[in-house]
Amino acid sequence: MYKNVNELAAVVRKAVETTVITDVHTHLSPPSHGDSLLWGADEILTYHYLVAELFTVAPRSLTYEKFWAMPKTAQADLVWEHLFLKRGALSEAARGAITTFNRLGLDVAKRDLAGIRKWFAEQKIEDYLPKVLELANVDYAVMSNSPYSAGEVGFWQQDLPVPECLKAALRIDSIARAWDSVAPTIAQAGYDVKPEPDEKTFDEVRRFLLDWSGRINPMYFAVSFGPDFAYPDDSLCTQIIDRAIVPAAVETGVPFALMIGARGNVNPNLKSAGCGVAVADVMTLTRLLQKHPEAKFLVTMLSRDNQHELTVLARKFGNLHVFGCWWFCNNPSIIDEMTRQRLEMLGTAFTCQHSDARVLDQLIYKWGHTRKIVADVLVDKYSDLFNAGWRPTEKEIKRDVRAIFGGSFEEFLNK
Ligand code: FIX
Ligand code: ZN
């Protein structure tokens, strides 16, 4: 047992440093799905966060067209030159690349990109995937699986092996937000659906979701909504939520995950790096929770301004679980603030972070950076408790740390 507040702080730091993490949202894929699993130096350097940053400083002569026509190595060279050599790698995403290379044992001080590439070229994905999971100390990461993107559907139909450390999630943005764009594909897959939905269509979408649930066993259904997401309204989206998504979620017992606040295509020239953020209306989510007490909802919001209201809402509805500091919130200053706010209002009934890794190696930095911030926050919280006379045991501390890194998520799934 620790004897004073400093010793308690060491126990807390160790618990955060060593806890196993469940990564509740990523964009990773199984190695059996071919090129879909991104990893290695060039993927790390061309992460869309870094591409957006490159264009804040690149000379005007570097047009978007030129950049996108380049091979990935040339794109990565440009990012390296402008963000790491000509400038200080100070942004969170740039520091993340440095942390990743460093934790993999590469000597980043040498600034030897050729040497770094050579090291990656020698890795075999079969060994590299478990190595990264081990370095990040992640038990499993939840993927984002599309039931209608041709390539991915083909992989699932072949029933290729998926390692235990990757779990599925059914990503259905277009069903909810762009029905007419996917209706033909779903019809072709054998479902009696119409782009202008008739009565039968909703039942068939539900059946489609149930079939895919049987196929990939998803941890949740997920949709990213823009800041102007409105519910209920007279849109097709409301009908699809009420008549297909929520019923299928209830029937399978999996939550419906909503990621709210990404403003699509603010600058379409940047492609996947072109989204922005705007404040959403938390009342929309409130109405969804009021209407569907029978369903479970996982929610993350993109705007920092929405976080306080969202946390309050999670106190009001036991079927709402908030997770992660998403994208533009995945920065130390904001993670610190959001984690404090959530602990102060929810105790441990939330998931403090998800990595959103698009590139396997990013698990290393995203979790390394988050652990440090959350440890600082928890040291403060436990010190306050100590000073108030409370003496949590090491076992209790470990339990509570695990709770916000995945334990509460699993408890929510099982409740
Ligand atoms: O919709 C999402 O899941 C977003 O997280 C991504 O599409 C986004 O591009 C991203 O990678 C953010 O971190
Ligand atoms: Zn994502």
CSV table of C-alpha atoms and ligand atoms in Angstrom, one decimal:
chain,number,residue,atom,x,y,z
A,1,MET,CA,0.0,0.0,0.0
A,2,TYR,CA,1.3,3.5,-0.9
A,3,LYS,CA,2.1,5.7,2.1
A,4,ASN,CA,1.6,9.2,0.7
A,5,VAL,CA,0.2,11.1,-2.2
A,6,ASN,CA,3.4,10.8,-4.2
A,7,GLU,CA,3.5,7.0,-3.9
A,8,LEU,CA,-0.2,7.0,-4.9
A,9,ALA,CA,0.7,9.0,-8.0
A,10,ALA,CA,3.3,6.4,-9.0
A,11,VAL,CA,0.7,3.6,-8.6
A,12,VAL,CA,-1.8,5.5,-10.8
A,13,ARG,CA,0.8,6.2,-13.5
A,14,LYS,CA,1.9,2.6,-13.5
A,15,ALA,CA,-1.8,1.5,-13.8
A,16,VAL,CA,-2.3,3.8,-16.8
A,17,GLU,CA,1.0,2.8,-18.4
A,18,THR,CA,0.3,-0.9,-18.2
A,19,THR,CA,-3.5,-1.2,-18.6
A,20,VAL,CA,-4.7,-3.2,-21.6
A,21,ILE,CA,-6.6,-0.9,-24.0
A,22,THR,CA,-9.6,-1.8,-26.2
A,23,ASP,CA,-9.6,0.5,-29.2
A,24,VAL,CA,-13.3,1.0,-29.9
A,25,HIS,CA,-13.0,2.7,-33.3
A,26,THR,CA,-10.3,2.4,-36.0
A,27,HIS,CA,-10.1,2.1,-39.8
A,28,LEU,CA,-7.8,-1.0,-39.7
A,29,SER,CA,-8.4,-4.2,-41.7
A,30,PRO,CA,-7.3,-7.8,-41.5
A,31,PRO,CA,-4.0,-8.6,-43.3
A,32,SER,CA,-6.1,-11.1,-45.3
A,33,HIS,CA,-8.0,-8.1,-46.9
A,34,GLY,CA,-4.9,-7.3,-49.0
A,35,ASP,CA,-3.9,-3.7,-49.4
A,36,SER,CA,-6.7,-2.4,-47.2
A,37,LEU,CA,-4.5,-2.6,-44.2
A,38,LEU,CA,-2.2,0.4,-44.3
A,39,TRP,CA,1.1,0.4,-42.6
A,40,GLY,CA,4.7,1.6,-42.9
A,41,ALA,CA,6.6,4.9,-43.3
A,42,ASP,CA,4.9,6.3,-46.4
A,43,GLU,CA,1.4,5.6,-45.1
A,44,ILE,CA,2.4,7.2,-41.8
A,45,LEU,CA,3.7,10.3,-43.5
A,46,THR,CA,0.7,10.6,-45.9
A,47,TYR,CA,-1.9,10.4,-43.1
A,48,HIS,CA,-4.6,12.8,-44.1
A,49,TYR,CA,-4.0,14.9,-41.0
A,50,LEU,CA,-0.5,15.5,-42.3
A,51,VAL,CA,-1.6,16.1,-45.9
A,52,ALA,CA,-3.9,18.9,-44.7
A,53,GLU,CA,-0.9,20.4,-42.8
A,54,LEU,CA,1.3,20.1,-45.8
A,55,PHE,CA,-1.0,22.3,-47.8
A,56,THR,CA,-1.0,25.0,-45.2
A,57,VAL,CA,2.7,25.6,-46.0
A,58,ALA,CA,3.4,24.2,-49.4
A,59,PRO,CA,4.4,26.6,-52.2
A,60,ARG,CA,1.6,27.5,-54.6
A,61,SER,CA,3.4,25.6,-57.3
A,62,LEU,CA,2.4,22.4,-55.6
A,63,THR,CA,-1.2,22.1,-56.9
A,64,TYR,CA,-3.6,19.6,-55.5
A,65,GLU,CA,-3.7,17.9,-58.9
A,66,LYS,CA,0.1,17.5,-59.0
A,67,PHE,CA,0.2,16.2,-55.4
A,68,TRP,CA,-2.6,13.6,-56.0
A,69,ALA,CA,-1.0,12.4,-59.3
A,70,MET,CA,2.3,11.6,-57.4
A,71,PRO,CA,3.2,8.2,-56.2
A,72,LYS,CA,2.9,7.8,-52.4
A,73,THR,CA,6.6,7.9,-51.8
A,74,ALA,CA,6.9,11.3,-53.5
A,75,GLN,CA,3.9,12.6,-51.5
A,76,ALA,CA,5.6,11.3,-48.3
A,77,ASP,CA,8.9,13.0,-49.3
A,78,LEU,CA,7.0,16.3,-49.6
A,79,VAL,CA,5.4,15.9,-46.1
A,80,TRP,CA,8.8,15.0,-44.7
A,81,GLU,CA,10.5,18.0,-46.3
A,82,HIS,CA,8.0,20.6,-45.4
A,83,LEU,CA,6.7,19.5,-42.0
A,84,PHE,CA,9.7,17.7,-40.5
A,85,LEU,CA,12.8,19.3,-42.1
A,86,LYS,CA,11.8,22.8,-43.0
A,87,ARG,CA,9.6,23.1,-39.9
A,88,GLY,CA,9.6,21.7,-36.4
A,89,ALA,CA,7.2,18.6,-36.5
A,90,LEU,CA,5.4,20.3,-33.7
A,91,SER,CA,1.8,19.4,-34.5
A,92,GLU,CA,0.2,16.5,-32.8
A,93,ALA,CA,0.1,14.4,-36.0
A,94,ALA,CA,3.8,15.2,-36.9
A,95,ARG,CA,4.9,14.4,-33.4
A,96,GLY,CA,2.9,11.2,-33.7
A,97,ALA,CA,5.0,10.1,-36.6
A,98,ILE,CA,8.2,10.7,-34.6
A,99,THR,CA,6.9,8.9,-31.5
A,100,THR,CA,5.9,5.9,-33.7
A,101,PHE,CA,9.3,5.6,-35.4
A,102,ASN,CA,11.1,6.1,-32.1
A,103,ARG,CA,9.0,3.4,-30.2
A,104,LEU,CA,9.8,1.0,-33.1
A,105,GLY,CA,13.4,1.5,-32.2
A,106,LEU,CA,14.4,3.8,-35.2
A,107,ASP,CA,16.8,6.6,-34.6
A,108,VAL,CA,14.7,9.6,-35.6
A,109,ALA,CA,17.4,12.0,-34.6
A,110,LYS,CA,19.3,11.0,-37.7
A,111,ARG,CA,16.5,12.2,-39.9
A,112,ASP,CA,17.2,9.4,-42.3
A,113,LEU,CA,14.0,8.7,-44.1
A,114,ALA,CA,15.7,6.2,-46.5
A,115,GLY,CA,16.9,4.2,-43.5
A,116,ILE,CA,13.4,4.3,-41.9
A,117,ARG,CA,11.9,3.0,-45.2
A,118,LYS,CA,14.5,0.3,-45.4
A,119,TRP,CA,13.6,-0.9,-41.9
A,120,PHE,CA,9.9,-1.1,-42.8
A,121,ALA,CA,10.6,-2.9,-46.0
A,122,GLU,CA,12.1,-5.7,-44.0
A,123,GLN,CA,9.0,-6.3,-41.8
A,124,LYS,CA,6.4,-9.0,-42.5
A,125,ILE,CA,2.9,-8.0,-41.7
A,126,GLU,CA,2.1,-11.3,-40.0
A,127,ASP,CA,4.7,-10.5,-37.3
A,128,TYR,CA,4.4,-6.7,-37.5
A,129,LEU,CA,0.6,-6.6,-36.7
A,130,PRO,CA,1.0,-8.4,-33.3
A,131,LYS,CA,4.2,-6.4,-32.6
A,132,VAL,CA,2.3,-3.1,-33.0
A,133,LEU,CA,-0.6,-4.3,-30.8
A,134,GLU,CA,1.9,-5.4,-28.2
A,135,LEU,CA,3.7,-2.1,-28.2
A,136,ALA,CA,0.5,-0.2,-27.9
A,137,ASN,CA,-0.8,-2.8,-25.4
A,138,VAL,CA,-4.2,-3.0,-27.2
A,139,ASP,CA,-6.2,-6.3,-26.9
A,140,TYR,CA,-8.3,-5.6,-29.9
A,141,ALA,CA,-9.2,-2.8,-32.2
A,142,VAL,CA,-12.7,-2.3,-33.7
A,143,MET,CA,-12.6,-1.9,-37.5
A,144,SER,CA,-15.1,0.1,-39.8
A,145,ASN,CA,-16.5,-2.4,-42.2
A,146,SER,CA,-18.6,-1.5,-45.2
A,147,PRO,CA,-21.3,-3.9,-46.3
A,148,TYR,CA,-21.5,-2.4,-49.8
A,149,SER,CA,-18.1,-1.3,-51.0
A,150,ALA,CA,-17.3,-3.8,-53.7
A,151,GLY,CA,-13.8,-4.7,-52.6
A,152,GLU,CA,-14.6,-5.2,-49.0
A,153,VAL,CA,-17.8,-7.2,-49.6
A,154,GLY,CA,-15.7,-9.6,-51.8
A,155,PHE,CA,-13.3,-10.2,-48.9
A,156,TRP,CA,-16.1,-11.0,-46.5
A,157,GLN,CA,-17.8,-13.3,-48.9
A,158,GLN,CA,-14.6,-15.3,-49.1
A,159,ASP,CA,-14.7,-15.7,-45.4
A,160,LEU,CA,-11.0,-14.8,-45.1
A,161,PRO,CA,-9.3,-15.1,-41.7
A,162,VAL,CA,-9.7,-12.2,-39.3
A,163,PRO,CA,-7.3,-12.1,-36.3
A,164,GLU,CA,-8.7,-12.1,-32.8
A,165,CYS,CA,-7.2,-8.6,-32.3
A,166,LEU,CA,-9.5,-7.1,-34.9
A,167,LYS,CA,-13.3,-7.0,-34.4
A,168,ALA,CA,-15.9,-5.8,-36.9
A,169,ALA,CA,-18.3,-2.8,-36.9
A,170,LEU,CA,-20.8,-2.3,-39.6
A,171,ARG,CA,-20.3,1.1,-41.1
A,172,ILE,CA,-23.6,2.2,-42.8
A,173,ASP,CA,-23.2,6.0,-43.5
A,174,SER,CA,-24.7,5.8,-47.0
A,175,ILE,CA,-27.7,3.8,-45.8
A,176,ALA,CA,-28.6,6.6,-43.4
A,177,ARG,CA,-27.5,9.6,-45.4
A,178,ALA,CA,-27.4,8.8,-49.0
A,179,TRP,CA,-29.9,6.0,-49.5
A,180,ASP,CA,-30.3,6.4,-53.3
A,181,SER,CA,-26.6,6.0,-53.8
A,182,VAL,CA,-26.5,2.5,-52.3
A,183,ALA,CA,-30.1,1.3,-53.0
A,184,PRO,CA,-29.0,-0.3,-56.4
A,185,THR,CA,-26.1,-2.2,-54.8
A,186,ILE,CA,-28.3,-3.5,-52.0
A,187,ALA,CA,-31.0,-4.5,-54.6
A,188,GLN,CA,-28.4,-6.3,-56.6
A,189,ALA,CA,-27.3,-8.2,-53.5
A,190,GLY,CA,-30.8,-9.7,-53.4
A,191,TYR,CA,-32.9,-7.3,-51.4
A,192,ASP,CA,-36.3,-5.9,-52.5
A,193,VAL,CA,-35.4,-2.3,-52.0
A,194,LYS,CA,-36.3,0.9,-54.0
A,195,PRO,CA,-34.3,4.1,-54.3
A,196,GLU,CA,-37.6,5.8,-53.5
A,197,PRO,CA,-38.4,3.5,-50.6
A,198,ASP,CA,-41.8,1.8,-50.4
A,199,GLU,CA,-43.1,-0.1,-47.3
A,200,LYS,CA,-41.1,-3.2,-48.1
A,201,THR,CA,-37.8,-1.3,-48.5
A,202,PHE,CA,-37.5,-0.6,-44.7
A,203,ASP,CA,-38.0,-4.2,-43.8
A,204,GLU,CA,-35.5,-5.3,-46.4
A,205,VAL,CA,-32.9,-2.8,-45.2
A,206,ARG,CA,-33.4,-4.3,-41.7
A,207,ARG,CA,-33.0,-7.8,-43.2
A,208,PHE,CA,-29.8,-6.6,-44.9
A,209,LEU,CA,-28.4,-5.4,-41.6
A,210,LEU,CA,-29.3,-8.6,-39.9
A,211,ASP,CA,-27.7,-10.7,-42.6
A,212,TRP,CA,-24.5,-8.7,-42.4
A,213,SER,CA,-24.6,-8.9,-38.6
A,214,GLY,CA,-24.7,-12.7,-39.0
A,215,ARG,CA,-21.8,-12.5,-41.4
A,216,ILE,CA,-19.3,-10.3,-39.6
A,217,ASN,CA,-20.6,-10.2,-36.0
A,218,PRO,CA,-20.3,-6.4,-35.6
A,219,MET,CA,-19.7,-4.7,-32.2
A,220,TYR,CA,-22.0,-1.9,-33.4
A,221,PHE,CA,-23.6,-0.2,-36.4
A,222,ALA,CA,-22.0,3.2,-37.1
A,223,VAL,CA,-22.8,6.3,-39.0
A,224,SER,CA,-21.0,9.7,-39.1
A,225,PHE,CA,-23.5,12.6,-39.3
A,226,GLY,CA,-22.8,16.2,-40.2
A,227,PRO,CA,-23.3,19.0,-37.7
A,228,ASP,CA,-26.7,19.6,-39.3
A,229,PHE,CA,-28.0,16.2,-38.4
A,230,ALA,CA,-31.7,16.6,-37.5
A,231,TYR,CA,-34.0,14.1,-35.8
A,232,PRO,CA,-36.8,13.5,-36.1
A,233,ASP,CA,-37.7,15.3,-39.2
A,234,ASP,CA,-39.5,14.4,-42.4
A,235,SER,CA,-36.4,13.1,-44.1
A,236,LEU,CA,-35.7,9.6,-45.3
A,237,CYS,CA,-32.8,9.5,-42.8
A,238,THR,CA,-35.3,9.7,-39.9
A,239,GLN,CA,-37.4,6.9,-41.4
A,240,ILE,CA,-34.4,4.7,-42.0
A,241,ILE,CA,-33.2,5.2,-38.5
A,242,ASP,CA,-36.6,4.5,-37.0
A,243,ARG,CA,-37.7,1.7,-39.3
A,244,ALA,CA,-34.5,-0.2,-40.2
A,245,ILE,CA,-31.4,0.8,-38.2
A,246,VAL,CA,-32.8,1.0,-34.7
A,247,PRO,CA,-35.0,-2.2,-35.1
A,248,ALA,CA,-32.0,-4.1,-36.4
A,249,ALA,CA,-29.8,-2.8,-33.6
A,250,VAL,CA,-32.3,-3.8,-31.0
A,251,GLU,CA,-32.9,-7.2,-32.6
A,252,THR,CA,-29.2,-8.0,-32.6
A,253,GLY,CA,-28.5,-6.3,-29.3
A,254,VAL,CA,-25.7,-4.2,-30.7
A,255,PRO,CA,-25.5,-0.4,-30.2
A,256,PHE,CA,-26.0,2.2,-32.8
A,257,ALA,CA,-22.9,4.4,-32.9
A,258,LEU,CA,-23.2,8.0,-34.0
A,259,MET,CA,-20.2,10.2,-34.8
A,260,ILE,CA,-21.6,13.7,-35.1
A,261,GLY,CA,-20.1,17.0,-36.3
A,262,ALA,CA,-17.8,16.4,-39.3
A,263,ARG,CA,-18.6,19.0,-42.0
A,264,GLY,CA,-17.9,17.1,-45.2
A,265,ASN,CA,-15.9,18.5,-48.1
A,266,VAL,CA,-15.0,21.9,-46.8
A,267,ASN,CA,-12.2,21.7,-49.3
A,268,PRO,CA,-12.9,18.8,-51.7
A,269,ASN,CA,-9.4,19.3,-53.3
A,270,LEU,CA,-8.0,17.8,-50.1
A,271,LYS,CA,-10.0,14.6,-50.5
A,272,SER,CA,-10.1,12.7,-47.2
A,273,ALA,CA,-8.3,15.6,-45.6
A,274,GLY,CA,-10.9,18.0,-46.7
A,275,CYS,CA,-13.5,17.8,-43.8
A,276,GLY,CA,-14.0,20.4,-41.3
A,277,VAL,CA,-16.0,20.7,-38.1
A,278,ALA,CA,-19.0,22.6,-36.9
A,279,VAL,CA,-21.1,22.7,-33.7
A,280,ALA,CA,-24.1,20.3,-33.8
A,281,ASP,CA,-27.4,20.4,-32.0
A,282,VAL,CA,-27.3,18.1,-29.0
A,283,MET,CA,-31.1,18.3,-28.7
A,284,THR,CA,-31.2,16.1,-31.9
A,285,LEU,CA,-29.5,13.4,-30.0
A,286,THR,CA,-31.7,14.0,-26.9
A,287,ARG,CA,-34.8,13.4,-29.1
A,288,LEU,CA,-33.3,10.2,-30.5
A,289,LEU,CA,-32.6,8.9,-26.9
A,290,GLN,CA,-36.1,9.9,-25.8
A,291,LYS,CA,-37.7,8.1,-28.7
A,292,HIS,CA,-35.7,4.9,-28.4
A,293,PRO,CA,-35.1,3.8,-24.8
A,294,GLU,CA,-35.0,0.2,-26.1
A,295,ALA,CA,-31.8,0.8,-28.1
A,296,LYS,CA,-28.2,1.5,-27.0
A,297,PHE,CA,-26.2,4.4,-28.4
A,298,LEU,CA,-22.5,5.0,-28.6
A,299,VAL,CA,-21.7,8.6,-29.4
A,300,THR,CA,-18.7,10.8,-30.0
A,301,MET,CA,-18.9,14.4,-31.2
A,302,LEU,CA,-16.4,16.4,-33.1
A,303,SER,CA,-16.8,19.9,-31.9
A,304,ARG,CA,-15.2,20.9,-28.7
A,305,ASP,CA,-18.2,23.1,-28.0
A,306,ASN,CA,-20.5,20.1,-27.9
A,307,GLN,CA,-18.6,18.1,-25.3
A,308,HIS,CA,-20.1,19.6,-22.2
A,309,GLU,CA,-23.7,19.1,-23.3
A,310,LEU,CA,-22.9,15.6,-24.5
A,311,THR,CA,-21.4,14.6,-21.2
A,312,VAL,CA,-24.5,16.0,-19.3
A,313,LEU,CA,-26.7,14.0,-21.7
A,314,ALA,CA,-24.8,10.8,-20.8
A,315,ARG,CA,-25.8,11.4,-17.1
A,316,LYS,CA,-29.5,11.4,-18.2
A,317,PHE,CA,-29.6,8.3,-20.3
A,318,GLY,CA,-28.2,4.9,-19.3
A,319,ASN,CA,-28.5,3.8,-22.9
A,320,LEU,CA,-25.9,6.4,-24.0
A,321,HIS,CA,-22.2,5.7,-23.8
A,322,VAL,CA,-19.8,8.5,-24.9
A,323,PHE,CA,-16.5,7.6,-26.3
A,324,GLY,CA,-13.3,9.1,-27.6
A,325,CYS,CA,-11.8,12.5,-28.4
A,326,TRP,CA,-12.4,12.4,-32.1
A,327,TRP,CA,-10.1,13.7,-34.8
A,328,PHE,CA,-9.7,17.5,-34.2
A,329,CYS,CA,-10.3,16.8,-30.5
A,330,ASN,CA,-7.5,14.2,-30.4
A,331,ASN,CA,-5.0,16.8,-29.2
A,332,PRO,CA,-3.4,16.8,-25.8
A,333,SER,CA,-4.9,20.1,-24.6
A,334,ILE,CA,-8.4,18.9,-25.6
A,335,ILE,CA,-8.0,15.3,-24.4
A,336,ASP,CA,-7.0,16.7,-21.0
A,337,GLU,CA,-10.0,19.0,-20.8
A,338,MET,CA,-12.5,16.4,-22.1
A,339,THR,CA,-11.2,13.6,-19.8
A,340,ARG,CA,-11.5,15.8,-16.7
A,341,GLN,CA,-15.0,16.9,-17.7
A,342,ARG,CA,-16.1,13.4,-18.2
A,343,LEU,CA,-14.6,12.0,-15.0
A,344,GLU,CA,-16.1,14.9,-13.1
A,345,MET,CA,-19.6,14.1,-14.4
A,346,LEU,CA,-19.6,10.4,-15.3
A,347,GLY,CA,-17.1,8.8,-13.0
A,348,THR,CA,-15.8,5.9,-15.1
A,349,ALA,CA,-18.9,5.4,-17.2
A,350,PHE,CA,-17.3,6.4,-20.5
A,351,THR,CA,-14.5,5.5,-22.9
A,352,CYS,CA,-11.8,8.1,-22.7
A,353,GLN,CA,-10.4,7.6,-26.2
A,354,HIS,CA,-10.4,5.7,-29.5
A,355,SER,CA,-7.4,5.9,-31.9
A,356,ASP,CA,-9.2,6.3,-35.2
A,357,ALA,CA,-6.0,4.8,-36.6
A,358,ARG,CA,-6.1,4.6,-40.4
A,359,VAL,CA,-2.6,3.3,-40.4
A,360,LEU,CA,-1.7,0.3,-38.2
A,361,ASP,CA,1.5,1.9,-36.8
A,362,GLN,CA,-0.5,4.9,-35.5
A,363,LEU,CA,-1.8,2.8,-32.6
A,364,ILE,CA,1.6,3.3,-31.1
A,365,TYR,CA,1.6,7.0,-30.9
A,366,LYS,CA,-2.1,7.6,-30.5
A,367,TRP,CA,-2.2,5.4,-27.4
A,368,GLY,CA,1.2,6.4,-26.1
A,369,HIS,CA,0.2,10.1,-26.2
A,370,THR,CA,-3.2,9.5,-24.7
A,371,ARG,CA,-1.9,7.4,-21.8
A,372,LYS,CA,0.4,10.2,-20.7
A,373,ILE,CA,-2.4,12.8,-20.7
A,374,VAL,CA,-4.9,10.6,-18.9
A,375,ALA,CA,-2.3,9.6,-16.3
A,376,ASP,CA,-1.8,13.3,-15.5
A,377,VAL,CA,-5.5,13.8,-15.1
A,378,LEU,CA,-6.0,10.7,-13.0
A,379,VAL,CA,-3.1,11.6,-10.7
A,380,ASP,CA,-4.9,14.9,-10.0
A,381,LYS,CA,-8.2,13.2,-9.3
A,382,TYR,CA,-6.8,10.5,-7.1
A,383,SER,CA,-4.7,13.1,-5.2
A,384,ASP,CA,-7.8,15.0,-4.5
A,385,LEU,CA,-9.5,11.9,-3.2
A,386,PHE,CA,-6.4,11.0,-1.1
A,387,ASN,CA,-6.4,14.5,0.5
A,388,ALA,CA,-10.1,14.0,1.3
A,389,GLY,CA,-9.2,10.8,3.2
A,390,TRP,CA,-10.1,8.1,0.7
A,391,ARG,CA,-7.6,5.3,0.2
A,392,PRO,CA,-8.3,3.4,-3.1
A,393,THR,CA,-6.4,0.1,-3.3
A,394,GLU,CA,-4.1,-0.6,-6.2
A,395,LYS,CA,-6.6,-3.2,-7.4
A,396,GLU,CA,-9.4,-0.6,-7.4
A,397,ILE,CA,-7.2,1.9,-9.3
A,398,LYS,CA,-6.4,-0.7,-12.0
A,399,ARG,CA,-10.1,-1.6,-12.3
A,400,ASP,CA,-11.1,2.0,-12.8
A,401,VAL,CA,-8.3,2.8,-15.2
A,402,ARG,CA,-9.2,-0.3,-17.3
A,403,ALA,CA,-12.9,0.9,-17.2
A,404,ILE,CA,-12.2,4.1,-19.1
A,405,PHE,CA,-9.9,2.4,-21.5
A,406,GLY,CA,-12.4,-0.3,-22.6
A,407,GLY,CA,-13.9,-1.9,-19.5
A,408,SER,CA,-16.9,0.4,-19.4
A,409,PHE,CA,-17.4,0.0,-23.1
A,410,GLU,CA,-17.6,-3.8,-22.7
A,411,GLU,CA,-19.9,-3.4,-19.7
A,412,PHE,CA,-22.2,-1.2,-21.8
A,413,LEU,CA,-22.3,-3.8,-24.6
A,414,ASN,CA,-23.3,-6.5,-22.2
A,415,LYS,CA,-25.9,-4.6,-20.3
B,1,FIX,O1,-15.9,9.0,-40.1
B,1,FIX,C1,-14.9,8.6,-39.5
B,1,FIX,O2,-14.8,7.5,-39.0
B,1,FIX,C2,-13.7,9.6,-39.4
B,1,FIX,O3,-13.1,9.3,-38.2
B,1,FIX,C3,-12.8,9.4,-40.5
B,1,FIX,O4,-13.5,9.3,-41.7
B,1,FIX,C4,-11.8,10.6,-40.6
B,1,FIX,O5,-11.3,10.7,-41.9
B,1,FIX,C5,-10.7,10.3,-39.7
B,1,FIX,O6,-9.8,9.5,-40.0
B,1,FIX,C6,-10.6,11.0,-38.4
B,1,FIX,O7,-9.8,10.7,-37.6
B,2,ZN,ZN,-13.1,7.2,-38.0
